[in-house]
Amino acid sequence: MTEMNFIDTVKSAGIVGAGGAGFPTHVKLNSKAEYFIINAAECEPLIETDKFLCREFADEIIDAVVKTAAHLEAKKIIIALKGKYHAEIESLQKAIKKAKADITIAEMPTFYPAGDEQTMVQFVTGRSVPERGLPLDVGAVVDNVGTMLNVHNALNGIPVADKYLSVTGEVQKTIMLHVPIGTPLVSCINQAGATIDDYVIIIGGPMMGKVVTDPAEIAKAVVTKTTGNILVLPKDHYLIKRATFPIEKIRHQTKSACIQCRMCTDLCPRYLLGHEIRPHHVMRNMWREFTIEDNDEFLRAFGDALNCCDCGVCEMFSCPMGLSPRKVNGYYKLKLRERGIDKPRNKEPIASKMLQDRRIPTGRLVARLGLSEYYDRHAHECIEFTPKDIFIPFRQQIGKPAVPQVKAGDSVKAGDLIAAAAEGLSANIHCGVNGVVKEVSADGALIHSEGGR
């Protein structure tokens, strides 16, 4: 397969990053790199998806890794995952041996955020990615194992139309699901059996996932290409209270309670990589915001916020006063953009000598988050499930929404293109069921399943 055929195949299949924000994969892979790193570390606690894929689809993953690495002309191919994933490592090693592939497995300690791609790049290569930069800046490309499974499928003519995800938390049992994209999240939760009626959800992991508390929003939410986990929690859980705390109350708390201990800075994963980010400095200046008119002074006071990666270590683990440096950083990112202020990037950061000693043990983090009762629950089965109706969003990736290619009344089959990538950064959207299009809007297509996928 030629280079362009490879990229065109990946683009045609609508592949986006399966383990992150949904960056279109054909754009990421249209490059050359010294390192090709496959992320199987399952960054956040409680998520089961990457582990399941490594156990069940190791041969397919390794096949895609070999072909993608050849396209990238990568000299070093590494699969990085936590060393405690013994069954997953064994499955991958068997597949590597079977394929006679030159692939190394990097076993990482159990810490958060091991699956952050910049943290992983430093662990594997010893190189720190520049501030607000990409792994490619230091000669690396990083892709998730789920993305690799999608690449394997694409090379065999199968587009991205379904998704593997885990459901955990306040459910009768933690499960894996294999469902068409567009499946209602409520239907997924019903398969696991919610143990409480009045629940809220976090889509993704407990640290960086999207918190949804409005029942109407929960009812509308569906599985997308980037959905890897649904965490079901009671409304009064600590994580939900923290997520819904308004910025003005945070401002008053910061003024009165920040003791400038530096723990938010000293344990910050980006600070430890050598980036200029000092949450304690931003917190110290928050009370001054409305007195600063000069943009240069505003940059000095709050510019570090631009280097925040939103991992949540500062507010969920580090701060002894229970404050919210991550939310404060997010607030000032917006304010800096509103003022048209940017911060020069350090393109050659040097990791701290304290990097290894200041990693956050996942078990301790889980205890802080009030999630210990769910931590040792693992998915031992995968349920195949197709609902009667699915709603497929036209925006499931970073960039522009896809352009609809179907109208109400059209018959569709599993694998059909229903929305084409827009000009620029976008991705194709495919149908995961055989059925009939009931409605099409600017947001997506409602499709009634007639069985089969």
CSV table of C-alpha atoms in Angstrom, one decimal:
chain,number,residue,atom,x,y,z
A,1,MET,CA,0.0,0.0,0.0
A,2,THR,CA,1.4,3.4,-1.0
A,3,GLU,CA,1.7,6.2,1.6
A,4,MET,CA,-1.2,8.2,0.1
A,5,ASN,CA,-3.4,5.1,-0.1
A,6,PHE,CA,-2.7,4.4,3.6
A,7,ILE,CA,-3.7,8.0,4.6
A,8,ASP,CA,-6.7,8.0,2.3
A,9,THR,CA,-7.9,4.7,3.8
A,10,VAL,CA,-7.6,6.0,7.3
A,11,LYS,CA,-9.3,9.2,6.3
A,12,SER,CA,-12.1,7.4,4.4
A,13,ALA,CA,-12.8,5.2,7.5
A,14,GLY,CA,-13.4,8.3,9.7
A,15,ILE,CA,-10.8,7.4,12.3
A,16,VAL,CA,-10.2,9.8,15.1
A,17,GLY,CA,-8.2,9.4,18.3
A,18,ALA,CA,-10.2,6.8,20.2
A,19,GLY,CA,-8.6,7.6,23.6
A,20,GLY,CA,-8.6,11.4,23.7
A,21,ALA,CA,-10.3,14.5,22.2
A,22,GLY,CA,-10.9,13.0,18.8
A,23,PHE,CA,-8.1,14.5,16.6
A,24,PRO,CA,-8.5,13.1,13.0
A,25,THR,CA,-6.0,10.3,12.7
A,26,HIS,CA,-5.2,10.8,9.0
A,27,VAL,CA,-3.8,14.2,9.9
A,28,LYS,CA,-1.7,12.9,12.8
A,29,LEU,CA,-0.3,10.0,10.7
A,30,ASN,CA,0.6,12.2,7.7
A,31,SER,CA,4.1,12.5,8.9
A,32,LYS,CA,7.4,10.7,9.7
A,33,ALA,CA,8.7,10.0,13.2
A,34,GLU,CA,11.6,8.3,14.9
A,35,TYR,CA,9.3,6.8,17.6
A,36,PHE,CA,5.9,5.3,17.2
A,37,ILE,CA,4.3,4.9,20.7
A,38,ILE,CA,1.1,3.0,21.3
A,39,ASN,CA,-0.8,4.2,24.4
A,40,ALA,CA,-2.4,1.3,26.3
A,41,ALA,CA,-1.9,2.8,29.8
A,42,GLU,CA,-5.6,3.7,30.4
A,43,CYS,CA,-4.8,7.1,31.8
A,44,GLU,CA,-7.7,7.4,34.2
A,45,PRO,CA,-8.8,5.0,36.9
A,46,LEU,CA,-11.9,2.8,36.6
A,47,ILE,CA,-11.8,2.6,32.8
A,48,GLU,CA,-11.6,-0.9,31.3
A,49,THR,CA,-11.6,-0.4,27.6
A,50,ASP,CA,-7.9,-0.4,26.6
A,51,LYS,CA,-7.2,-3.5,28.8
A,52,PHE,CA,-10.1,-5.4,27.1
A,53,LEU,CA,-8.8,-4.5,23.6
A,54,CYS,CA,-5.3,-5.6,24.4
A,55,ARG,CA,-6.6,-9.0,25.7
A,56,GLU,CA,-9.1,-9.6,23.0
A,57,PHE,CA,-7.6,-8.0,19.8
A,58,ALA,CA,-3.9,-8.2,20.3
A,59,ASP,CA,-3.2,-9.7,16.9
A,60,GLU,CA,-5.3,-7.1,15.1
A,61,ILE,CA,-3.6,-4.3,17.1
A,62,ILE,CA,-0.1,-5.6,16.4
A,63,ASP,CA,-1.0,-5.9,12.7
A,64,ALA,CA,-2.0,-2.2,12.6
A,65,VAL,CA,1.0,-1.1,14.6
A,66,VAL,CA,3.4,-2.8,12.2
A,67,LYS,CA,1.8,-1.2,9.1
A,68,THR,CA,1.4,2.2,10.7
A,69,ALA,CA,5.0,2.2,11.9
A,70,ALA,CA,6.2,1.3,8.4
A,71,HIS,CA,4.2,4.2,7.0
A,72,LEU,CA,5.8,6.5,9.6
A,73,GLU,CA,9.2,5.0,8.9
A,74,ALA,CA,9.6,4.7,12.7
A,75,LYS,CA,12.8,3.3,14.0
A,76,LYS,CA,11.5,2.5,17.4
A,77,ILE,CA,8.1,1.0,18.1
A,78,ILE,CA,6.9,0.9,21.7
A,79,ILE,CA,3.6,-0.2,23.4
A,80,ALA,CA,3.4,1.6,26.7
A,81,LEU,CA,1.1,0.3,29.5
A,82,LYS,CA,1.1,-0.2,33.2
A,83,GLY,CA,3.3,-3.1,34.4
A,84,LYS,CA,0.5,-4.5,36.5
A,85,TYR,CA,-1.5,-5.4,33.4
A,86,HIS,CA,-0.1,-8.9,33.3
A,87,ALA,CA,-2.8,-10.5,31.2
A,88,GLU,CA,-2.7,-7.7,28.7
A,89,ILE,CA,1.1,-7.8,28.4
A,90,GLU,CA,1.0,-11.5,27.9
A,91,SER,CA,-1.5,-11.2,25.0
A,92,LEU,CA,0.5,-8.5,23.3
A,93,GLN,CA,3.8,-10.4,23.7
A,94,LYS,CA,2.2,-13.5,22.1
A,95,ALA,CA,0.9,-11.4,19.2
A,96,ILE,CA,4.3,-9.6,18.7
A,97,LYS,CA,6.1,-13.0,18.6
A,98,LYS,CA,3.5,-14.4,16.2
A,99,ALA,CA,4.0,-11.4,13.9
A,100,LYS,CA,7.8,-11.5,14.3
A,101,ALA,CA,7.6,-7.8,14.9
A,102,ASP,CA,10.3,-5.6,16.4
A,103,ILE,CA,8.1,-4.0,19.1
A,104,THR,CA,9.1,-3.2,22.6
A,105,ILE,CA,6.7,-3.2,25.6
A,106,ALA,CA,7.4,-0.4,28.1
A,107,GLU,CA,6.0,-1.2,31.5
A,108,MET,CA,5.0,1.9,33.4
A,109,PRO,CA,4.4,2.3,37.1
A,110,THR,CA,0.8,2.7,38.3
A,111,PHE,CA,0.5,6.5,38.5
A,112,TYR,CA,-1.7,9.3,37.2
A,113,PRO,CA,-1.5,10.5,34.5
A,114,ALA,CA,0.5,7.7,33.0
A,115,GLY,CA,-1.6,7.8,29.8
A,116,ASP,CA,-1.1,11.5,29.2
A,117,GLU,CA,0.7,11.4,25.9
A,118,GLN,CA,3.4,14.0,26.9
A,119,THR,CA,4.0,12.1,30.1
A,120,MET,CA,4.3,8.9,28.1
A,121,VAL,CA,6.7,10.4,25.6
A,122,GLN,CA,9.0,11.6,28.4
A,123,PHE,CA,8.9,8.1,30.0
A,124,VAL,CA,9.7,6.3,26.8
A,125,THR,CA,12.1,8.7,25.1
A,126,GLY,CA,13.4,10.9,27.9
A,127,ARG,CA,12.4,13.9,25.9
A,128,SER,CA,10.0,16.7,27.1
A,129,VAL,CA,7.5,17.9,24.5
A,130,PRO,CA,7.6,21.7,24.2
A,131,GLU,CA,5.0,23.8,25.9
A,132,ARG,CA,1.7,23.5,24.1
A,133,GLY,CA,3.4,21.4,21.5
A,134,LEU,CA,3.0,17.9,20.0
A,135,PRO,CA,4.9,14.7,20.5
A,136,LEU,CA,6.0,15.1,16.8
A,137,ASP,CA,8.1,18.1,18.0
A,138,VAL,CA,10.4,15.6,19.6
A,139,GLY,CA,10.2,12.9,16.9
A,140,ALA,CA,7.3,10.9,18.2
A,141,VAL,CA,3.8,9.9,17.2
A,142,VAL,CA,1.4,8.5,19.9
A,143,ASP,CA,-1.8,6.6,19.1
A,144,ASN,CA,-4.2,4.8,21.4
A,145,VAL,CA,-4.8,1.0,21.1
A,146,GLY,CA,-8.4,1.6,20.2
A,147,THR,CA,-7.2,3.8,17.3
A,148,MET,CA,-5.0,1.0,16.2
A,149,LEU,CA,-7.8,-1.5,16.1
A,150,ASN,CA,-9.8,1.0,14.0
A,151,VAL,CA,-6.8,1.3,11.6
A,152,HIS,CA,-6.7,-2.5,11.3
A,153,ASN,CA,-10.4,-2.5,10.5
A,154,ALA,CA,-10.0,0.3,8.0
A,155,LEU,CA,-7.3,-1.6,6.1
A,156,ASN,CA,-9.8,-4.4,5.8
A,157,GLY,CA,-12.6,-2.2,4.5
A,158,ILE,CA,-14.4,-1.6,7.8
A,159,PRO,CA,-15.1,2.1,8.8
A,160,VAL,CA,-15.6,3.4,12.3
A,161,ALA,CA,-19.2,2.8,13.1
A,162,ASP,CA,-19.2,1.1,16.5
A,163,LYS,CA,-17.5,1.5,19.8
A,164,TYR,CA,-16.2,-0.6,22.8
A,165,LEU,CA,-16.7,1.1,26.1
A,166,SER,CA,-16.9,0.3,29.8
A,167,VAL,CA,-19.7,1.1,32.3
A,168,THR,CA,-18.9,1.3,36.0
A,169,GLY,CA,-19.7,3.0,39.3
A,170,GLU,CA,-23.2,2.6,40.8
A,171,VAL,CA,-24.1,-0.4,38.6
A,172,GLN,CA,-24.8,-4.0,39.4
A,173,LYS,CA,-21.6,-5.0,37.6
A,174,THR,CA,-18.9,-3.3,35.6
A,175,ILE,CA,-19.2,-4.4,32.0
A,176,MET,CA,-17.8,-3.9,28.5
A,177,LEU,CA,-20.2,-3.0,25.7
A,178,HIS,CA,-19.9,-3.2,22.0
A,179,VAL,CA,-22.5,-0.9,20.5
A,180,PRO,CA,-23.1,1.2,17.4
A,181,ILE,CA,-22.1,4.8,17.6
A,182,GLY,CA,-25.2,6.8,18.5
A,183,THR,CA,-26.4,4.4,21.1
A,184,PRO,CA,-28.1,6.3,24.0
A,185,LEU,CA,-25.9,6.3,27.2
A,186,VAL,CA,-29.0,5.5,29.2
A,187,SER,CA,-29.4,2.3,27.2
A,188,CYS,CA,-25.7,1.4,28.0
A,189,ILE,CA,-26.3,2.1,31.7
A,190,ASN,CA,-29.4,-0.1,31.7
A,191,GLN,CA,-27.3,-3.0,30.4
A,192,ALA,CA,-25.1,-2.7,33.5
A,193,GLY,CA,-28.0,-2.2,35.8
A,194,ALA,CA,-28.0,1.1,37.7
A,195,THR,CA,-28.2,0.5,41.5
A,196,ILE,CA,-29.8,4.0,42.1
A,197,ASP,CA,-32.6,5.8,40.2
A,198,ASP,CA,-31.5,9.4,40.5
A,199,TYR,CA,-28.0,9.2,39.2
A,200,VAL,CA,-25.6,11.5,37.4
A,201,ILE,CA,-22.8,10.5,35.0
A,202,ILE,CA,-19.3,11.3,34.0
A,203,ILE,CA,-18.5,10.5,30.4
A,204,GLY,CA,-14.9,9.3,30.4
A,205,GLY,CA,-12.8,9.1,33.6
A,206,PRO,CA,-13.3,10.7,37.0
A,207,MET,CA,-10.5,13.3,36.6
A,208,MET,CA,-11.0,14.7,33.1
A,209,GLY,CA,-14.4,13.3,32.0
A,210,LYS,CA,-17.5,15.3,31.2
A,211,VAL,CA,-19.8,15.7,34.1
A,212,VAL,CA,-23.5,15.5,33.1
A,213,THR,CA,-26.1,16.3,35.9
A,214,ASP,CA,-29.2,17.4,34.0
A,215,PRO,CA,-31.6,14.5,33.5
A,216,ALA,CA,-32.6,15.8,30.1
A,217,GLU,CA,-28.9,16.0,29.0
A,218,ILE,CA,-28.3,12.5,30.2
A,219,ALA,CA,-31.3,11.3,28.2
A,220,LYS,CA,-30.0,12.9,25.1
A,221,ALA,CA,-26.3,11.8,25.4
A,222,VAL,CA,-25.1,9.1,23.0
A,223,VAL,CA,-22.0,7.1,22.4
A,224,THR,CA,-19.5,8.8,20.1
A,225,LYS,CA,-16.1,7.8,18.6
A,226,THR,CA,-14.3,9.1,21.7
A,227,THR,CA,-16.6,7.6,24.4
A,228,GLY,CA,-14.5,5.1,26.4
A,229,ASN,CA,-16.3,4.9,29.7
A,230,ILE,CA,-19.5,5.9,31.6
A,231,LEU,CA,-19.1,6.4,35.3
A,232,VAL,CA,-22.5,6.3,37.2
A,233,LEU,CA,-22.5,8.2,40.5
A,234,PRO,CA,-25.0,9.6,43.0
A,235,LYS,CA,-25.8,13.3,42.8
A,236,ASP,CA,-24.2,14.1,46.1
A,237,HIS,CA,-20.9,12.5,45.3
A,238,TYR,CA,-17.7,14.6,46.0
A,239,LEU,CA,-16.7,14.7,42.3
A,240,ILE,CA,-20.1,16.1,41.3
A,241,LYS,CA,-20.1,18.8,44.0
A,242,ARG,CA,-16.6,19.9,42.9
A,243,ALA,CA,-17.5,19.9,39.2
A,244,THR,CA,-20.5,22.2,39.7
A,245,PHE,CA,-18.9,24.8,42.0
A,246,PRO,CA,-19.2,28.3,40.4
A,247,ILE,CA,-16.2,30.4,39.6
A,248,GLU,CA,-17.2,33.3,41.8
A,249,LYS,CA,-17.3,31.1,44.9
A,250,ILE,CA,-13.9,29.7,43.8
A,251,ARG,CA,-12.6,33.3,43.6
A,252,HIS,CA,-13.7,34.0,47.2
A,253,GLN,CA,-12.2,30.7,48.4
A,254,THR,CA,-8.9,31.5,46.7
A,255,LYS,CA,-8.7,34.9,48.2
A,256,SER,CA,-9.3,33.7,51.7
A,257,ALA,CA,-7.9,30.2,51.9
A,258,CYS,CA,-4.9,29.7,49.5
A,259,ILE,CA,-1.8,29.3,51.8
A,260,GLN,CA,0.7,29.4,48.9
A,261,CYS,CA,2.1,26.0,49.9
A,262,ARG,CA,3.2,25.3,46.2
A,263,MET,CA,1.8,21.8,46.3
A,264,CYS,CA,-0.3,22.5,43.2
A,265,THR,CA,2.8,23.5,41.3
A,266,ASP,CA,5.3,20.9,42.7
A,267,LEU,CA,3.1,18.0,41.8
A,268,CYS,CA,1.9,19.4,38.4
A,269,PRO,CA,2.7,16.9,35.6
A,270,ARG,CA,3.5,19.7,33.1
A,271,TYR,CA,5.7,21.5,35.6
A,272,LEU,CA,7.6,18.3,36.2
A,273,LEU,CA,8.2,18.0,32.4
A,274,GLY,CA,9.9,21.4,32.6
A,275,HIS,CA,7.0,23.6,31.4
A,276,GLU,CA,6.5,27.1,32.9
A,277,ILE,CA,3.3,26.5,34.9
A,278,ARG,CA,2.9,27.6,38.4
A,279,PRO,CA,-0.7,27.3,39.6
A,280,HIS,CA,0.1,28.7,43.0
A,281,HIS,CA,1.3,31.9,41.2
A,282,VAL,CA,-2.0,32.2,39.3
A,283,MET,CA,-3.9,31.6,42.5
A,284,ARG,CA,-2.0,34.3,44.3
A,285,ASN,CA,-2.9,36.9,41.7
A,286,MET,CA,-6.6,36.0,41.3
A,287,TRP,CA,-7.7,38.8,43.6
A,288,ARG,CA,-5.9,41.3,41.4
A,289,GLU,CA,-7.7,40.5,38.2
A,290,PHE,CA,-10.0,43.5,38.0
A,291,THR,CA,-7.2,45.9,38.9
A,292,ILE,CA,-4.9,44.9,36.0
A,293,GLU,CA,-5.4,46.9,32.8
A,294,ASP,CA,-2.0,46.4,31.2
A,295,ASN,CA,-1.7,43.3,29.1
A,296,ASP,CA,1.9,42.7,29.9
A,297,GLU,CA,1.1,42.6,33.6
A,298,PHE,CA,-1.9,40.4,33.0
A,299,LEU,CA,0.4,38.0,31.1
A,300,ARG,CA,2.9,38.0,34.0
A,301,ALA,CA,0.1,37.3,36.5
A,302,PHE,CA,-1.9,34.7,34.6
A,303,GLY,CA,0.0,33.6,31.5
A,304,ASP,CA,1.1,30.3,33.1
A,305,ALA,CA,-2.5,29.1,32.9
A,306,LEU,CA,-2.0,28.6,29.1
A,307,ASN,CA,0.3,25.6,29.9
A,308,CYS,CA,-2.3,23.8,32.0
A,309,CYS,CA,-3.3,20.4,30.5
A,310,ASP,CA,-6.5,20.1,32.7
A,311,CYS,CA,-5.4,16.8,34.3
A,312,GLY,CA,-6.8,17.9,37.7
A,313,VAL,CA,-3.9,16.8,39.9
A,314,CYS,CA,-3.7,20.2,41.5
A,315,GLU,CA,-7.3,20.4,42.7
A,316,MET,CA,-8.2,16.7,43.2
A,317,PHE,CA,-5.0,15.6,44.9
A,318,SER,CA,-2.4,18.3,45.7
A,319,CYS,CA,-4.3,21.2,47.4
A,320,PRO,CA,-4.6,20.7,51.2
A,321,MET,CA,-7.3,23.4,51.3
A,322,GLY,CA,-9.6,21.8,48.7
A,323,LEU,CA,-9.2,24.7,46.2
A,324,SER,CA,-9.6,24.6,42.5
A,325,PRO,CA,-6.4,25.6,40.6
A,326,ARG,CA,-7.5,23.7,37.5
A,327,LYS,CA,-10.8,25.7,37.2
A,328,VAL,CA,-8.9,28.9,37.9
A,329,ASN,CA,-6.4,28.1,35.1
A,330,GLY,CA,-9.3,27.3,32.7
A,331,TYR,CA,-11.0,30.6,33.6
A,332,TYR,CA,-7.8,32.6,32.8
A,333,LYS,CA,-7.2,30.7,29.5
A,334,LEU,CA,-10.5,32.2,28.4
A,335,LYS,CA,-9.6,35.7,29.7
A,336,LEU,CA,-6.2,35.6,28.0
A,337,ARG,CA,-7.9,34.7,24.7
A,338,GLU,CA,-10.4,37.5,25.1
A,339,ARG,CA,-7.6,40.0,25.5
A,340,GLY,CA,-5.7,38.5,22.6
A,341,ILE,CA,-2.7,37.6,24.8
A,342,ASP,CA,-0.4,34.7,24.1
A,343,LYS,CA,2.6,33.4,26.0
A,344,PRO,CA,5.9,32.5,24.3
A,345,ARG,CA,6.6,28.8,24.3
A,346,ASN,CA,9.6,27.1,25.8
A,347,LYS,CA,10.6,24.8,23.0
A,348,GLU,CA,13.3,23.0,24.9
A,349,PRO,CA,12.0,22.2,28.4
A,350,ILE,CA,14.1,20.1,30.7
A,351,ALA,CA,12.3,17.7,33.0
A,352,SER,CA,12.6,18.1,36.8
A,353,LYS,CA,15.0,15.8,38.7
A,354,MET,CA,12.0,15.2,41.0
A,355,LEU,CA,9.8,13.8,38.2
A,356,GLN,CA,9.9,10.2,39.3
A,357,ASP,CA,9.5,11.0,43.0
A,358,ARG,CA,6.4,13.2,42.5
A,359,ARG,CA,4.2,10.9,40.5
A,360,ILE,CA,0.7,10.4,41.9
A,361,PRO,CA,0.0,6.8,42.9
A,362,THR,CA,-3.4,5.8,41.3
A,363,GLY,CA,-4.6,4.0,44.4
A,364,ARG,CA,-4.1,7.0,46.6
A,365,LEU,CA,-5.8,9.2,44.1
A,366,VAL,CA,-8.8,6.9,43.9
A,367,ALA,CA,-9.1,7.1,47.7
A,368,ARG,CA,-9.0,10.9,47.6
A,369,LEU,CA,-11.8,10.9,44.9
A,370,GLY,CA,-14.1,8.7,47.0
A,371,LEU,CA,-14.1,5.9,44.4
A,372,SER,CA,-12.4,3.1,46.3
A,373,GLU,CA,-15.5,0.9,46.4
A,374,TYR,CA,-15.4,0.8,42.5
A,375,TYR,CA,-11.7,0.5,42.0
A,376,ASP,CA,-11.3,-3.3,42.1
A,377,ARG,CA,-14.4,-4.0,39.9
A,378,HIS,CA,-13.3,-5.2,36.5
A,379,ALA,CA,-15.2,-6.1,33.3
A,380,HIS,CA,-15.3,-9.9,32.7
A,381,GLU,CA,-17.7,-9.9,29.8
A,382,CYS,CA,-18.5,-7.9,26.7
A,383,ILE,CA,-22.2,-7.4,25.8
A,384,GLU,CA,-23.2,-6.9,22.1
A,385,PHE,CA,-26.1,-4.5,22.1
A,386,THR,CA,-28.1,-2.6,19.4
A,387,PRO,CA,-30.9,-0.2,20.4
A,388,LYS,CA,-34.0,0.4,18.4
A,389,ASP,CA,-33.0,4.0,17.7
A,390,ILE,CA,-29.6,5.7,17.5
A,391,PHE,CA,-28.7,9.3,17.1
A,392,ILE,CA,-25.4,9.8,15.2
A,393,PRO,CA,-23.8,13.3,15.8
A,394,PHE,CA,-22.1,15.0,12.9
A,395,ARG,CA,-19.4,16.4,15.2
A,396,GLN,CA,-17.5,13.7,17.0
A,397,GLN,CA,-14.0,15.1,16.5
A,398,ILE,CA,-11.9,18.2,16.9
A,399,GLY,CA,-12.6,20.5,13.9
A,400,LYS,CA,-15.7,21.1,11.7
A,401,PRO,CA,-18.8,18.9,11.8
A,402,ALA,CA,-19.3,16.5,8.9
A,403,VAL,CA,-21.7,17.4,6.1
A,404,PRO,CA,-24.9,15.1,6.0
A,405,GLN,CA,-25.2,12.8,3.0
A,406,VAL,CA,-28.6,11.3,3.9
A,407,LYS,CA,-32.1,12.6,4.3
A,408,ALA,CA,-35.2,11.5,6.2
A,409,GLY,CA,-36.7,8.3,4.6
A,410,ASP,CA,-33.4,7.0,3.3
A,411,SER,CA,-32.6,3.3,3.9
A,412,VAL,CA,-29.0,2.8,5.3
A,413,LYS,CA,-26.8,-0.2,5.9
A,414,ALA,CA,-24.1,-0.7,8.5
A,415,GLY,CA,-20.9,0.9,7.2
A,416,ASP,CA,-22.7,3.5,5.0
A,417,LEU,CA,-21.3,7.0,4.9
A,418,ILE,CA,-24.0,9.3,6.3
A,419,ALA,CA,-21.9,12.5,6.7
A,420,ALA,CA,-18.8,13.5,4.8
A,421,ALA,CA,-15.8,15.3,6.3
A,422,ALA,CA,-16.0,19.0,5.8
A,423,GLU,CA,-13.2,21.0,4.1
A,424,GLY,CA,-10.3,21.4,6.6
A,425,LEU,CA,-10.1,19.5,9.9
A,426,SER,CA,-13.0,17.1,10.0
A,427,ALA,CA,-13.9,13.4,9.7
A,428,ASN,CA,-16.3,11.1,7.9
A,429,ILE,CA,-19.2,9.7,9.9
A,430,HIS,CA,-20.6,6.2,9.2
A,431,CYS,CA,-23.8,4.3,10.2
A,432,GLY,CA,-23.5,1.3,12.5
A,433,VAL,CA,-26.9,-0.3,11.8
A,434,ASN,CA,-29.2,-1.4,9.1
A,435,GLY,CA,-32.2,0.9,9.2
A,436,VAL,CA,-34.1,3.9,8.1
A,437,VAL,CA,-33.2,7.6,8.6
A,438,LYS,CA,-36.0,9.2,10.6
A,439,GLU,CA,-34.7,12.7,11.0
A,440,VAL,CA,-31.7,14.8,9.9
A,441,SER,CA,-30.7,18.0,11.5
A,442,ALA,CA,-27.6,20.2,11.7
A,443,ASP,CA,-26.6,18.2,14.8
A,444,GLY,CA,-26.9,14.7,13.5
A,445,ALA,CA,-29.2,11.9,12.1
A,446,LEU,CA,-31.8,9.8,14.0
A,447,ILE,CA,-31.9,6.3,12.6
A,448,HIS,CA,-34.3,3.5,13.4
A,449,SER,CA,-32.6,0.2,13.5
A,450,GLU,CA,-34.1,-2.8,11.6
A,451,GLY,CA,-31.7,-5.2,13.0
A,452,GLY,CA,-28.2,-6.3,11.9
A,453,ARG,CA,-24.9,-4.5,12.0
